[in-house]
Amino acid sequence: MDPAREPLAGGGLQRRPSAAARAGGAAQEPPPRGQRAIHADVDPPPRPWPGMQKLAIAAIVVLGCLQFLPATHFRDPSDPLRRWIPFNGSRNPTDAINEVGAVDIFSWISCLDLRTLAVLTNSTLSSSSDPHNISFHFLIPEGGNDKLPYHQLKVVLPDSNITVTSQKQIKDRLNVATPEGNFLWSFHNELSPLLIATTKFSQKRYVYISADSIIKGTIEDLARTELGTYAIGAVEDCSKRFGDYVSMDALNAVQRTGAKSWVSAKPYDKDACLLNFDVLSVNPRRLEKNLVDAIMWWVQVVDVANPRDKIRLAIALTFYDKYLKLPSNWKRVNANGDILDYDGPKNVCSEDGLKHKQAGYGEIWQQYLHEKSEAILSA
């Protein structure tokens, strides 16, 4: 028997002819029927396509060169969506980290005085990191000509992005013909930051600032603050707390029996603070659809003598454990805060709607309103 074809122990397999035998050119006979050949060595590797190695090297070199090109986009580490933001070549790239896009600012004024709105606008823009991306929306009392105040403000602040609108739409939203609506309308200073979200004025996040304010802080800091699942962000007003207004036993009895979505699932804290309405950050899409009903329900439930304290407590109860606490530097405390009181002359309206002039008591407002501009706006 040919040793090259000697069957292996265990039967059925044959040795593969040695390399020397294959090199000798001897014809290889097929294995007998029912047997298969065993290949003890390894077949030679396949040859690559011609030019593939050079193409791979060229691709690596090209990708390496791309690393030296200047960056065109970046991701803000504080953005949970990790969106790509294009660099603006006209500014320092390090400033782009602070860019938050367009910021919408709303403000409500009960007694029209364009000087306060001009100071609010100019002070906000002066401390902004990106003033060209800030838009102001002023809601003024109905009955006058909306276009005239707009043109007066644009004369003084030609580069600002401003809109001036009547408050009539919000008044209609409250249905002031009813006793409940008329009651709520009398506290529009507290409710206006929230009622703006129930109208078509804004369907995206905005910052509300009280009209009689001077802004020292960077408004983008508020716009950059993530609200998460909350509908609003507000500064706490701890000058008085829940326990100062109502009996906590009575309030927690309401909590246990009140089958309403706006009633807290856990007992109320007597040391809980109210909300400050000077600055709010609002996400309209997260506000409850029955917000006005919830506030009015609490107004009828709590027993507080002072009507303004009652409405402020009702709003705080509606948003109990449902708002983001903004930094305390956005509260009017002293001259070192991010928001100050407007200290210049202004118009004050009495309950009968008549205007009265009130003298100023400071000089900070003059930093943001020139004497000639004051003459235009006070005319």
mmCIF file of C-alpha atoms in Angstrom:
data_model
loop_
_atom_site.group_PDB
_atom_site.id
_atom_site.type_symbol
_atom_site.label_atom_id
_atom_site.label_comp_id
_atom_site.label_asym_id
_atom_site.label_seq_id
_atom_site.Cartn_x
_atom_site.Cartn_y
_atom_site.Cartn_z
ATOM 1 C CA MET A 1 0.000 0.000 0.000
ATOM 2 C CA ASP A 2 1.176 3.459 -0.848
ATOM 3 C CA PRO A 3 2.320 5.086 2.428
ATOM 4 C CA ALA A 4 1.051 8.425 1.184
ATOM 5 C CA ARG A 5 -2.418 6.959 1.131
ATOM 6 C CA GLU A 6 -2.200 4.789 4.199
ATOM 7 C CA PRO A 7 -5.502 4.878 6.088
ATOM 8 C CA LEU A 8 -5.426 6.389 9.559
ATOM 9 C CA ALA A 9 -6.377 4.423 12.630
ATOM 10 C CA GLY A 10 -10.045 4.738 13.361
ATOM 11 C CA GLY A 11 -10.844 4.205 9.683
ATOM 12 C CA GLY A 12 -12.122 6.316 6.870
ATOM 13 C CA LEU A 13 -9.511 9.113 6.613
ATOM 14 C CA GLN A 14 -6.382 9.319 4.512
ATOM 15 C CA ARG A 15 -3.222 11.347 4.909
ATOM 16 C CA ARG A 16 -2.759 14.237 2.574
ATOM 17 C CA PRO A 17 0.245 13.734 0.227
ATOM 18 C CA SER A 18 3.344 15.441 1.537
ATOM 19 C CA ALA A 19 4.570 18.705 0.073
ATOM 20 C CA ALA A 20 7.469 16.836 -1.545
ATOM 21 C CA ALA A 21 5.093 14.451 -3.221
ATOM 22 C CA ARG A 22 2.975 17.329 -4.469
ATOM 23 C CA ALA A 23 6.057 19.148 -5.708
ATOM 24 C CA GLY A 24 7.107 16.033 -7.652
ATOM 25 C CA GLY A 25 4.077 16.447 -9.858
ATOM 26 C CA ALA A 26 2.842 12.949 -9.217
ATOM 27 C CA ALA A 27 -0.801 12.552 -10.044
ATOM 28 C CA GLN A 28 -2.986 12.290 -6.978
ATOM 29 C CA GLU A 29 -5.586 9.624 -7.001
ATOM 30 C CA PRO A 30 -8.956 10.386 -5.502
ATOM 31 C CA PRO A 31 -9.661 8.672 -2.176
ATOM 32 C CA PRO A 32 -11.652 5.445 -2.258
ATOM 33 C CA ARG A 33 -15.409 5.696 -2.129
ATOM 34 C CA GLY A 34 -16.731 6.448 1.330
ATOM 35 C CA GLN A 35 -13.510 8.103 2.478
ATOM 36 C CA ARG A 36 -12.470 11.762 2.576
ATOM 37 C CA ALA A 37 -9.065 13.387 2.538
ATOM 38 C CA ILE A 38 -7.625 15.085 5.642
ATOM 39 C CA HIS A 39 -5.571 18.256 5.191
ATOM 40 C CA ALA A 40 -3.012 18.532 7.952
ATOM 41 C CA ASP A 41 -1.357 21.731 6.770
ATOM 42 C CA VAL A 42 -2.776 25.265 6.103
ATOM 43 C CA ASP A 43 -3.666 26.645 2.693
ATOM 44 C CA PRO A 44 -1.754 29.784 1.634
ATOM 45 C CA PRO A 45 -3.458 33.142 2.515
ATOM 46 C CA PRO A 46 -5.528 34.844 -0.195
ATOM 47 C CA ARG A 47 -3.847 37.589 -2.148
ATOM 48 C CA PRO A 48 -5.327 41.117 -1.640
ATOM 49 C CA TRP A 49 -6.750 43.020 -4.548
ATOM 50 C CA PRO A 50 -4.172 45.066 -6.365
ATOM 51 C CA GLY A 51 -3.836 48.584 -4.915
ATOM 52 C CA MET A 52 -5.990 47.962 -1.806
ATOM 53 C CA GLN A 53 -3.069 48.446 0.583
ATOM 54 C CA LYS A 54 -2.166 51.781 -1.003
ATOM 55 C CA LEU A 55 -5.821 52.887 -0.871
ATOM 56 C CA ALA A 56 -6.060 52.036 2.835
ATOM 57 C CA ILE A 57 -2.888 53.993 3.615
ATOM 58 C CA ALA A 58 -4.202 56.998 1.660
ATOM 59 C CA ALA A 59 -7.518 56.907 3.592
ATOM 60 C CA ILE A 60 -5.686 56.900 6.928
ATOM 61 C CA VAL A 61 -3.565 59.873 5.855
ATOM 62 C CA VAL A 62 -6.649 61.848 4.715
ATOM 63 C CA LEU A 63 -8.535 61.181 7.971
ATOM 64 C CA GLY A 64 -5.468 62.212 9.940
ATOM 65 C CA CYS A 65 -5.244 65.502 8.037
ATOM 66 C CA LEU A 66 -8.910 66.274 8.824
ATOM 67 C CA GLN A 67 -7.976 66.487 12.496
ATOM 68 C CA PHE A 68 -5.993 69.644 11.774
ATOM 69 C CA LEU A 69 -8.969 71.535 10.269
ATOM 70 C CA PRO A 70 -10.623 74.189 12.515
ATOM 71 C CA ALA A 71 -13.759 73.111 14.396
ATOM 72 C CA THR A 72 -17.075 74.250 12.911
ATOM 73 C CA HIS A 73 -19.484 72.939 15.577
ATOM 74 C CA PHE A 74 -19.429 72.109 19.259
ATOM 75 C CA ARG A 75 -21.617 70.513 21.901
ATOM 76 C CA ASP A 76 -22.552 72.360 25.061
ATOM 77 C CA PRO A 77 -21.856 69.981 27.985
ATOM 78 C CA SER A 78 -24.797 71.478 29.905
ATOM 79 C CA ASP A 79 -27.255 70.630 27.093
ATOM 80 C CA PRO A 80 -28.958 67.298 27.893
ATOM 81 C CA LEU A 81 -29.867 66.814 24.209
ATOM 82 C CA ARG A 82 -26.207 67.224 23.168
ATOM 83 C CA ARG A 83 -27.134 69.289 20.113
ATOM 84 C CA TRP A 84 -24.471 70.509 17.709
ATOM 85 C CA ILE A 85 -24.040 74.288 17.795
ATOM 86 C CA PRO A 86 -22.145 76.088 14.984
ATOM 87 C CA PHE A 87 -19.260 78.346 15.894
ATOM 88 C CA ASN A 88 -19.616 82.023 15.010
ATOM 89 C CA GLY A 89 -16.335 83.144 13.522
ATOM 90 C CA SER A 90 -16.975 86.797 14.376
ATOM 91 C CA ARG A 91 -16.719 86.053 18.086
ATOM 92 C CA ASN A 92 -14.257 84.397 20.367
ATOM 93 C CA PRO A 93 -14.914 80.613 20.354
ATOM 94 C CA THR A 94 -14.754 80.588 24.141
ATOM 95 C CA ASP A 95 -17.781 82.881 24.194
ATOM 96 C CA ALA A 96 -19.814 80.398 22.176
ATOM 97 C CA ILE A 97 -20.067 78.094 25.162
ATOM 98 C CA ASN A 98 -22.334 80.670 26.778
ATOM 99 C CA GLU A 99 -24.628 80.981 23.763
ATOM 100 C CA VAL A 100 -28.151 79.784 24.455
ATOM 101 C CA GLY A 101 -29.954 81.004 21.355
ATOM 102 C CA ALA A 102 -32.875 83.431 21.311
ATOM 103 C CA VAL A 103 -34.194 84.643 24.665
ATOM 104 C CA ASP A 104 -37.785 85.909 24.858
ATOM 105 C CA ILE A 105 -38.482 88.373 27.660
ATOM 106 C CA PHE A 106 -42.028 89.347 28.603
ATOM 107 C CA SER A 107 -43.004 92.213 30.858
ATOM 108 C CA TRP A 108 -46.353 93.540 32.014
ATOM 109 C CA ILE A 109 -46.884 97.181 32.960
ATOM 110 C CA SER A 110 -50.063 98.304 34.731
ATOM 111 C CA CYS A 111 -49.514 102.070 34.448
ATOM 112 C CA LEU A 112 -47.830 102.909 31.172
ATOM 113 C CA ASP A 113 -44.479 104.671 31.506
ATOM 114 C CA LEU A 114 -42.057 104.118 28.658
ATOM 115 C CA ARG A 115 -39.092 105.274 30.732
ATOM 116 C CA THR A 116 -39.289 102.172 32.909
ATOM 117 C CA LEU A 117 -39.518 99.910 29.840
ATOM 118 C CA ALA A 118 -36.537 101.650 28.215
ATOM 119 C CA VAL A 119 -34.420 101.263 31.359
ATOM 120 C CA LEU A 120 -35.424 97.617 31.659
ATOM 121 C CA THR A 121 -34.476 97.018 28.020
ATOM 122 C CA ASN A 122 -31.189 98.896 28.057
ATOM 123 C CA SER A 123 -30.016 97.469 31.396
ATOM 124 C CA THR A 124 -30.788 93.924 30.241
ATOM 125 C CA LEU A 125 -28.932 94.401 26.967
ATOM 126 C CA SER A 126 -25.986 96.067 28.701
ATOM 127 C CA SER A 127 -25.366 93.053 30.912
ATOM 128 C CA SER A 128 -26.190 90.432 28.283
ATOM 129 C CA SER A 129 -23.574 88.142 26.762
ATOM 130 C CA ASP A 130 -25.450 88.074 23.424
ATOM 131 C CA PRO A 131 -27.747 91.148 23.142
ATOM 132 C CA HIS A 132 -28.641 90.521 19.494
ATOM 133 C CA ASN A 133 -30.499 87.344 20.480
ATOM 134 C CA ILE A 134 -32.801 88.963 23.035
ATOM 135 C CA SER A 135 -36.394 89.905 22.209
ATOM 136 C CA PHE A 136 -38.648 92.037 24.424
ATOM 137 C CA HIS A 137 -42.432 91.723 24.473
ATOM 138 C CA PHE A 138 -44.213 94.449 26.429
ATOM 139 C CA LEU A 139 -47.868 94.122 27.407
ATOM 140 C CA ILE A 140 -49.396 97.564 27.960
ATOM 141 C CA PRO A 141 -52.862 98.642 29.154
ATOM 142 C CA GLU A 142 -55.573 98.528 26.527
ATOM 143 C CA GLY A 143 -57.313 101.598 25.202
ATOM 144 C CA GLY A 144 -54.382 103.420 23.675
ATOM 145 C CA ASN A 145 -52.441 103.234 20.449
ATOM 146 C CA ASP A 146 -50.014 100.309 20.587
ATOM 147 C CA LYS A 147 -47.970 101.634 17.674
ATOM 148 C CA LEU A 148 -47.068 104.972 19.250
ATOM 149 C CA PRO A 149 -45.263 103.475 22.302
ATOM 150 C CA TYR A 150 -43.481 101.078 19.978
ATOM 151 C CA HIS A 151 -42.145 103.852 17.754
ATOM 152 C CA GLN A 152 -41.100 105.944 20.731
ATOM 153 C CA LEU A 153 -39.091 103.057 22.150
ATOM 154 C CA LYS A 154 -37.498 102.328 18.781
ATOM 155 C CA VAL A 155 -36.356 105.944 18.479
ATOM 156 C CA VAL A 156 -34.516 105.626 21.776
ATOM 157 C CA LEU A 157 -33.381 101.999 21.282
ATOM 158 C CA PRO A 158 -33.137 101.521 17.512
ATOM 159 C CA ASP A 159 -31.128 98.282 17.650
ATOM 160 C CA SER A 160 -33.390 96.494 20.122
ATOM 161 C CA ASN A 161 -35.911 93.803 19.194
ATOM 162 C CA ILE A 162 -39.193 94.997 20.723
ATOM 163 C CA THR A 163 -42.893 94.278 20.360
ATOM 164 C CA VAL A 164 -45.685 96.179 22.132
ATOM 165 C CA THR A 165 -49.076 94.522 22.562
ATOM 166 C CA SER A 166 -52.321 95.287 24.361
ATOM 167 C CA GLN A 167 -53.290 93.321 27.477
ATOM 168 C CA LYS A 168 -56.790 92.769 26.094
ATOM 169 C CA GLN A 169 -56.160 89.161 25.086
ATOM 170 C CA ILE A 170 -55.242 88.174 28.633
ATOM 171 C CA LYS A 171 -58.192 90.115 30.004
ATOM 172 C CA ASP A 172 -60.485 88.185 27.672
ATOM 173 C CA ARG A 173 -58.848 84.946 28.752
ATOM 174 C CA LEU A 174 -59.851 85.619 32.371
ATOM 175 C CA ASN A 175 -63.446 86.458 31.397
ATOM 176 C CA VAL A 176 -63.625 89.479 33.686
ATOM 177 C CA ALA A 177 -67.402 89.649 33.269
ATOM 178 C CA THR A 178 -67.656 86.872 35.869
ATOM 179 C CA PRO A 179 -67.013 87.555 39.583
ATOM 180 C CA GLU A 180 -64.123 85.072 39.616
ATOM 181 C CA GLY A 181 -62.508 86.558 36.510
ATOM 182 C CA ASN A 182 -62.880 90.097 37.813
ATOM 183 C CA PHE A 183 -61.283 89.065 41.111
ATOM 184 C CA LEU A 184 -58.294 87.492 39.361
ATOM 185 C CA TRP A 185 -57.906 90.488 37.044
ATOM 186 C CA SER A 186 -57.403 92.748 40.041
ATOM 187 C CA PHE A 187 -54.206 90.782 40.767
ATOM 188 C CA HIS A 188 -52.751 90.752 37.281
ATOM 189 C CA ASN A 189 -49.307 91.687 38.606
ATOM 190 C CA GLU A 190 -49.108 88.272 40.266
ATOM 191 C CA LEU A 191 -50.934 86.326 37.553
ATOM 192 C CA SER A 192 -49.615 87.950 34.371
ATOM 193 C CA PRO A 193 -46.317 85.984 34.331
ATOM 194 C CA LEU A 194 -48.364 82.776 34.133
ATOM 195 C CA LEU A 195 -51.319 83.941 32.047
ATOM 196 C CA ILE A 196 -48.997 84.934 29.204
ATOM 197 C CA ALA A 197 -48.387 81.220 28.664
ATOM 198 C CA THR A 198 -52.119 80.544 28.211
ATOM 199 C CA THR A 199 -52.332 82.870 25.196
ATOM 200 C CA LYS A 200 -50.806 82.816 21.739
ATOM 201 C CA PHE A 201 -48.144 85.327 22.779
ATOM 202 C CA SER A 202 -45.619 82.610 23.481
ATOM 203 C CA GLN A 203 -45.554 78.880 22.851
ATOM 204 C CA LYS A 204 -41.932 78.427 23.854
ATOM 205 C CA ARG A 205 -39.942 79.065 26.975
ATOM 206 C CA TYR A 206 -39.638 82.673 28.101
ATOM 207 C CA VAL A 207 -38.371 84.814 30.963
ATOM 208 C CA TYR A 208 -40.755 87.180 32.720
ATOM 209 C CA ILE A 209 -39.342 90.336 34.333
ATOM 210 C CA SER A 210 -41.293 92.913 36.305
ATOM 211 C CA ALA A 211 -41.441 96.218 34.410
ATOM 212 C CA ASP A 212 -40.055 98.363 37.236
ATOM 213 C CA SER A 213 -36.698 96.562 37.241
ATOM 214 C CA ILE A 214 -33.069 97.311 36.498
ATOM 215 C CA ILE A 215 -31.153 94.213 35.432
ATOM 216 C CA LYS A 216 -27.552 93.817 36.524
ATOM 217 C CA GLY A 217 -27.196 90.074 35.992
ATOM 218 C CA THR A 218 -26.758 88.135 32.757
ATOM 219 C CA ILE A 219 -30.196 87.149 31.510
ATOM 220 C CA GLU A 220 -28.713 84.185 29.646
ATOM 221 C CA ASP A 221 -27.998 82.601 33.022
ATOM 222 C CA LEU A 222 -31.740 82.270 33.534
ATOM 223 C CA ALA A 223 -32.353 81.064 29.990
ATOM 224 C CA ARG A 224 -29.601 78.465 30.395
ATOM 225 C CA THR A 225 -31.072 77.063 33.622
ATOM 226 C CA GLU A 226 -32.703 73.711 32.901
ATOM 227 C CA LEU A 227 -36.244 73.497 34.250
ATOM 228 C CA GLY A 228 -36.366 69.734 33.806
ATOM 229 C CA THR A 229 -39.896 68.478 34.410
ATOM 230 C CA TYR A 230 -40.996 71.751 36.047
ATOM 231 C CA ALA A 231 -43.170 74.309 34.293
ATOM 232 C CA ILE A 232 -41.662 77.345 36.016
ATOM 233 C CA GLY A 233 -38.571 78.501 37.839
ATOM 234 C CA ALA A 234 -38.967 81.176 40.501
ATOM 235 C CA VAL A 235 -37.103 82.770 43.383
ATOM 236 C CA GLU A 236 -38.446 81.999 46.833
ATOM 237 C CA ASP A 237 -39.993 84.755 48.921
ATOM 238 C CA CYS A 238 -39.468 83.642 52.506
ATOM 239 C CA SER A 239 -40.510 86.908 54.155
ATOM 240 C CA LYS A 240 -43.627 84.934 55.106
ATOM 241 C CA ARG A 241 -44.325 81.217 55.033
ATOM 242 C CA PHE A 242 -47.351 78.927 54.808
ATOM 243 C CA GLY A 243 -47.664 78.698 58.562
ATOM 244 C CA ASP A 244 -47.900 82.491 58.846
ATOM 245 C CA TYR A 245 -51.124 82.550 56.817
ATOM 246 C CA VAL A 246 -53.155 79.444 57.567
ATOM 247 C CA SER A 247 -53.566 76.718 60.150
ATOM 248 C CA MET A 248 -51.481 73.747 59.045
ATOM 249 C CA ASP A 249 -54.003 71.326 60.569
ATOM 250 C CA ALA A 250 -56.717 72.792 58.349
ATOM 251 C CA LEU A 251 -54.416 72.824 55.317
ATOM 252 C CA ASN A 252 -53.361 69.205 55.770
ATOM 253 C CA ALA A 253 -57.010 68.237 56.255
ATOM 254 C CA VAL A 254 -57.618 69.677 52.798
ATOM 255 C CA GLN A 255 -54.595 67.734 51.569
ATOM 256 C CA ARG A 256 -56.044 64.445 52.850
ATOM 257 C CA THR A 257 -59.540 64.989 51.491
ATOM 258 C CA GLY A 258 -59.068 67.185 48.438
ATOM 259 C CA ALA A 259 -59.432 64.945 45.382
ATOM 260 C CA LYS A 260 -57.864 67.407 42.958
ATOM 261 C CA SER A 261 -54.803 67.020 40.739
ATOM 262 C CA TRP A 262 -53.356 70.267 42.089
ATOM 263 C CA VAL A 263 -53.470 69.098 45.718
ATOM 264 C CA SER A 264 -50.169 67.720 46.980
ATOM 265 C CA ALA A 265 -49.901 63.993 47.620
ATOM 266 C CA LYS A 266 -47.930 64.627 50.815
ATOM 267 C CA PRO A 267 -48.551 66.983 53.764
ATOM 268 C CA TYR A 268 -47.631 70.643 53.353
ATOM 269 C CA ASP A 269 -44.646 72.121 55.127
ATOM 270 C CA LYS A 270 -45.458 75.046 57.414
ATOM 271 C CA ASP A 271 -42.050 76.580 56.595
ATOM 272 C CA ALA A 272 -42.624 76.490 52.814
ATOM 273 C CA CYS A 273 -42.010 79.876 51.151
ATOM 274 C CA LEU A 274 -44.137 81.828 48.717
ATOM 275 C CA LEU A 275 -43.049 82.724 45.183
ATOM 276 C CA ASN A 276 -41.360 85.950 44.153
ATOM 277 C CA PHE A 277 -42.917 87.380 40.984
ATOM 278 C CA ASP A 278 -40.163 89.772 39.902
ATOM 279 C CA VAL A 279 -38.418 87.176 37.715
ATOM 280 C CA LEU A 280 -39.790 83.874 36.457
ATOM 281 C CA SER A 281 -38.653 81.360 33.874
ATOM 282 C CA VAL A 282 -41.672 79.704 32.224
ATOM 283 C CA ASN A 283 -42.097 76.711 29.943
ATOM 284 C CA PRO A 284 -45.679 77.054 28.587
ATOM 285 C CA ARG A 285 -45.834 73.471 27.340
ATOM 286 C CA ARG A 286 -45.502 72.105 30.866
ATOM 287 C CA LEU A 287 -48.110 74.316 32.516
ATOM 288 C CA GLU A 288 -51.326 72.620 33.566
ATOM 289 C CA LYS A 289 -54.274 73.343 31.296
ATOM 290 C CA ASN A 290 -56.473 74.002 34.327
ATOM 291 C CA LEU A 291 -54.014 76.409 35.958
ATOM 292 C CA VAL A 292 -56.532 79.237 36.433
ATOM 293 C CA ASP A 293 -59.113 76.810 37.858
ATOM 294 C CA ALA A 294 -56.543 75.466 40.308
ATOM 295 C CA ILE A 295 -55.602 78.934 41.559
ATOM 296 C CA MET A 296 -59.233 79.950 41.901
ATOM 297 C CA TRP A 297 -60.007 76.732 43.823
ATOM 298 C CA TRP A 298 -57.292 77.504 46.356
ATOM 299 C CA VAL A 299 -58.544 81.098 46.643
ATOM 300 C CA GLN A 300 -61.909 79.738 47.754
ATOM 301 C CA VAL A 301 -60.405 77.145 50.103
ATOM 302 C CA VAL A 302 -57.856 79.155 52.105
ATOM 303 C CA ASP A 303 -59.090 81.639 54.677
ATOM 304 C CA VAL A 304 -56.820 84.687 54.505
ATOM 305 C CA ALA A 305 -58.068 88.196 55.249
ATOM 306 C CA ASN A 306 -55.850 90.173 52.872
ATOM 307 C CA PRO A 307 -56.898 89.495 49.234
ATOM 308 C CA ARG A 308 -53.378 89.952 47.849
ATOM 309 C CA ASP A 309 -51.919 87.577 50.429
ATOM 310 C CA LYS A 310 -54.677 85.133 49.528
ATOM 311 C CA ILE A 311 -53.843 85.131 45.810
ATOM 312 C CA ARG A 312 -50.111 84.808 46.489
ATOM 313 C CA LEU A 313 -50.717 81.890 48.825
ATOM 314 C CA ALA A 314 -53.069 80.261 46.309
ATOM 315 C CA ILE A 315 -50.401 80.424 43.608
ATOM 316 C CA ALA A 316 -47.773 79.014 45.978
ATOM 317 C CA LEU A 317 -50.077 76.122 46.917
ATOM 318 C CA THR A 318 -50.803 75.425 43.251
ATOM 319 C CA PHE A 319 -47.079 75.139 42.534
ATOM 320 C CA TYR A 320 -46.125 73.459 45.798
ATOM 321 C CA ASP A 321 -43.173 71.142 45.077
ATOM 322 C CA LYS A 322 -43.712 71.843 41.357
ATOM 323 C CA TYR A 323 -41.238 74.599 40.536
ATOM 324 C CA LEU A 324 -37.498 75.035 40.247
ATOM 325 C CA LYS A 325 -35.936 77.346 42.823
ATOM 326 C CA LEU A 326 -33.900 80.023 41.052
ATOM 327 C CA PRO A 327 -30.752 81.510 42.651
ATOM 328 C CA SER A 328 -31.465 84.082 45.352
ATOM 329 C CA ASN A 329 -29.337 86.706 43.577
ATOM 330 C CA TRP A 330 -32.354 87.242 41.289
ATOM 331 C CA LYS A 331 -34.281 88.667 44.206
ATOM 332 C CA ARG A 332 -34.329 92.377 45.061
ATOM 333 C CA VAL A 333 -32.353 92.475 48.287
ATOM 334 C CA ASN A 334 -29.567 95.010 47.913
ATOM 335 C CA ALA A 335 -27.454 96.825 45.326
ATOM 336 C CA ASN A 336 -25.290 93.731 44.804
ATOM 337 C CA GLY A 337 -28.117 91.629 43.386
ATOM 338 C CA ASP A 338 -28.797 90.813 39.747
ATOM 339 C CA ILE A 339 -32.069 92.768 39.804
ATOM 340 C CA LEU A 340 -32.732 96.190 41.329
ATOM 341 C CA ASP A 341 -35.752 98.435 41.742
ATOM 342 C CA TYR A 342 -36.267 101.113 39.124
ATOM 343 C CA ASP A 343 -35.335 104.279 41.032
ATOM 344 C CA GLY A 344 -36.269 106.962 38.516
ATOM 345 C CA PRO A 345 -39.393 109.090 38.032
ATOM 346 C CA LYS A 346 -42.458 107.251 36.776
ATOM 347 C CA ASN A 347 -46.199 107.378 36.355
ATOM 348 C CA VAL A 348 -48.404 105.844 39.041
ATOM 349 C CA CYS A 349 -52.049 105.030 38.371
ATOM 350 C CA SER A 350 -54.733 105.234 41.032
ATOM 351 C CA GLU A 351 -57.665 102.845 41.243
ATOM 352 C CA ASP A 352 -59.780 105.196 39.142
ATOM 353 C CA GLY A 353 -57.205 104.947 36.310
ATOM 354 C CA LEU A 354 -55.818 108.472 36.629
ATOM 355 C CA LYS A 355 -52.061 108.941 36.254
ATOM 356 C CA HIS A 356 -49.930 110.682 38.826
ATOM 357 C CA LYS A 357 -46.264 111.545 38.577
ATOM 358 C CA GLN A 358 -43.941 110.055 41.158
ATOM 359 C CA ALA A 359 -40.471 111.499 41.662
ATOM 360 C CA GLY A 360 -37.387 109.329 41.498
ATOM 361 C CA TYR A 361 -35.231 108.550 44.496
ATOM 362 C CA GLY A 362 -31.963 107.327 42.920
ATOM 363 C CA GLU A 363 -29.528 107.751 40.053
ATOM 364 C CA ILE A 364 -28.925 104.217 38.794
ATOM 365 C CA TRP A 365 -31.633 104.565 36.143
ATOM 366 C CA GLN A 366 -29.705 107.456 34.554
ATOM 367 C CA GLN A 367 -26.966 105.010 33.516
ATOM 368 C CA TYR A 368 -29.425 103.463 31.051
ATOM 369 C CA LEU A 369 -31.488 106.426 29.864
ATOM 370 C CA HIS A 370 -30.039 109.616 28.402
ATOM 371 C CA GLU A 371 -31.616 112.946 29.271
ATOM 372 C CA LYS A 372 -32.743 113.531 25.684
ATOM 373 C CA SER A 373 -34.256 110.032 25.540
ATOM 374 C CA GLU A 374 -36.164 110.713 28.730
ATOM 375 C CA ALA A 375 -37.683 113.797 27.158
ATOM 376 C CA ILE A 376 -38.897 111.734 24.200
ATOM 377 C CA LEU A 377 -40.415 108.973 26.316
ATOM 378 C CA SER A 378 -42.031 111.207 28.913
ATOM 379 C CA ALA A 379 -43.722 113.448 26.344
#
